[in-house]
Amino acid sequence: MIKKYGDNFFDVIVVGSGHAGIEACLATSRMGLKTAVITINLDNMGQMSCNPAIGGLAKGHLVREIDALGGEMGKAIDKTGIQFRTLNTKKGPAVRSSRAQADMFRYKAYMKNIIESVDNLTVIQSMVDSLIVENGKAAGVTLWTGDNIYSDAVILTTGTFLRGLIHIGLFNYNAGRAGDFASNNLSLSLIENGIEIGRLKTGTTPRLDGRTIDFYDLEEQKGEDDFIPFSIADKNITNSISCHITYTNKNTHNIIANDLDKSPLYCGIIKGVGPRYCPSIEDKVVRFKDKERHQIFLERESLESVEYYPNGLSTSLPLQTQLNFLRTIKGLENVKIMRPGYAIEYDYVLPTQLKHSLETKKIEGLFLAGQINGTSGYEEAAAQGIIAGINSVMKIKNLDPLVLGRDEGYIGVLIDDLITLGTTEPYRMFTSRAEYRLLLREDNADFRLCEYGKNIGLLDEVRYSAYKDKLTKFNELKVFLETYENGKYYALLKRPDFSIDDIMPEFKKNIKKFNKDIISRVQLFVKYEGYINRQKEEISRLKKFENVKLGDNIDFNAIPGLSLEVVEKLNKIKPGTIAEASRISGITPAAVSILLMRCRN
């Protein structure tokens, strides 16, 4: 029996200090638990291993939801961003998303400073070799030095480090990312404890010397001065730079096509499955042969560096090939590479082995978050990190876990997709994955989730007060519109061709105390009120299924009428409710009806 005292015991151990690990360890420590975060390199906490940006399509939704729960990512990017923009502004409000280009050096420094200043949090530079499991429960970890550290819960946020293998052309080497060791033994420990793992692949672009880029004839893309900050309580952001746009061409594509025999992806050397929605440039050339050019965004990585990230040019081709095809692109004719692009293979855990709390089903007290669950992206990782952190605390305190529904947040959609559908490729969040996306807009993330953040003790008073103030003003403006001149303007706002800007000057005087954010929120609510109410009615009907529980010890083999395929999937995933079962790939409506009849008997 482990003695729970001394320097080698903690309530929670978080393994890894990337975007998932940071949110996890900040959540547990801020919620009052003694926490240790173990990381291979203290200088790389919060490292942006790939693109220097936070947010983007659907990802911006996740960042605002993390902030509403009390997480750090939104505050960090507001403080260290160097260009802020809203994407999809010409489309409907449900799919508009915020994105910020980050000063990746300052972002990392900001996160390191936050971690080092939080109470209850101990930072340890080391590598974890194995789990300590006692009677089916996570009890700590063993470091590569042989030292044991004990805890009531363990959160693994290992990113691409599990048996990471980097590929540049036909050359490869073990690493968690360029410049960091791989973790080669922890995967074996997971396997020994009955956890099923798979293999995935992702990649990054070469980093370019900005002094060798000719920006003169390239399209400039500026930031937005009236951008609404990611974090609820933040007031101002600063756009420091522009980025520039260029394109590949036929010469670029020919060079890439001619050197595919040197690509580890096309030689069969890489076994892991890559991200379908963010393919490498060689993959684009092969898959989209009729496309004459591909757009490239040249993004500066830091105000303190000349390095540029050519967004859209992920590659694992040899260094010389990378240089050859880059120099066919407008503006890059004389470019120099500072760091080569590469692909990386790594182990991940099949996420159907998790509960919605992100605790593993096989090992009690073991939580997983981030790329170890098969996801891709800083925002997806951070979203899982904060949930794993919160739920490890709830577990230790014998409280119910925080499980967000698909109608409550993109975080709920993300986790439910992973648990019920699994993934065989790096999972990336899209607005199309959310069936209730009109309810889950970016602008109302605080209205949806701040009460959760407050109730669990994670959301600070500054952000909570800002949320309450916005909610009060939202209701005040809404009531004013409903009652002013018998609701005349409320009715007018429902028309697609009418906005508050069209209202007479006298009316504007009455709403001048409301800022752009509040006016926009109320206007969107009024315009889409009918659709929103219909979605809420649909959700209410489906809630009946959500509440029909299947039980933890149900024997699906004993239920007559279910096919062998359905039984196999149900036994593997072990859904907790009828609604969860209905979302599993391959579970037919007939099978759902049989399960409902069984529950009613």
Coordinates of C-alpha atoms in Angstrom, one line a residue, residues 60 63-65 67 73-79 84-86 98-100 224-238 442-443 445-446 470 515-517 521:
G60 CA -12.1 29.5 -32.3
V63 CA -11.0 28.5 -27.4
R64 CA -13.9 30.6 -26.3
E65 CA -15.5 27.6 -24.6
D67 CA -12.1 30.4 -21.6
M73 CA -5.7 29.5 -23.8
G74 CA -7.9 32.5 -24.7
K75 CA -6.1 34.8 -22.2
A76 CA -2.8 33.7 -23.5
I77 CA -3.5 34.4 -27.2
D78 CA -5.1 37.8 -26.4
K79 CA -1.9 38.8 -24.7
F84 CA -6.4 38.8 -35.2
R85 CA -9.0 38.1 -37.8
T86 CA -12.6 36.6 -38.1
S98 CA -11.9 33.8 -34.7
R99 CA -8.2 33.2 -35.5
A100 CA -5.1 34.8 -34.1
E224 CA -9.0 43.5 -37.8
D225 CA -8.9 46.5 -35.5
D226 CA -12.3 45.8 -34.0
F227 CA -11.7 42.1 -33.3
I228 CA -13.5 40.9 -30.1
P229 CA -10.9 39.3 -27.8
F230 CA -11.0 35.6 -27.1
S231 CA -11.2 35.9 -23.4
I232 CA -14.4 37.2 -21.8
A233 CA -12.8 39.9 -19.7
D234 CA -10.1 41.1 -22.0
K235 CA -10.7 44.6 -23.6
N236 CA -8.1 45.2 -26.2
I237 CA -6.0 43.4 -28.8
T238 CA -3.2 44.7 -31.0
E442 CA -18.7 31.6 -30.9
D443 CA -20.4 34.7 -29.5
A445 CA -19.8 30.5 -25.5
D446 CA -19.8 32.4 -22.2
K470 CA -22.8 41.0 -20.7
N515 CA -21.0 47.8 -27.3
K516 CA -20.5 46.0 -30.6
D517 CA -20.5 42.6 -29.0
R521 CA -25.4 39.0 -30.1

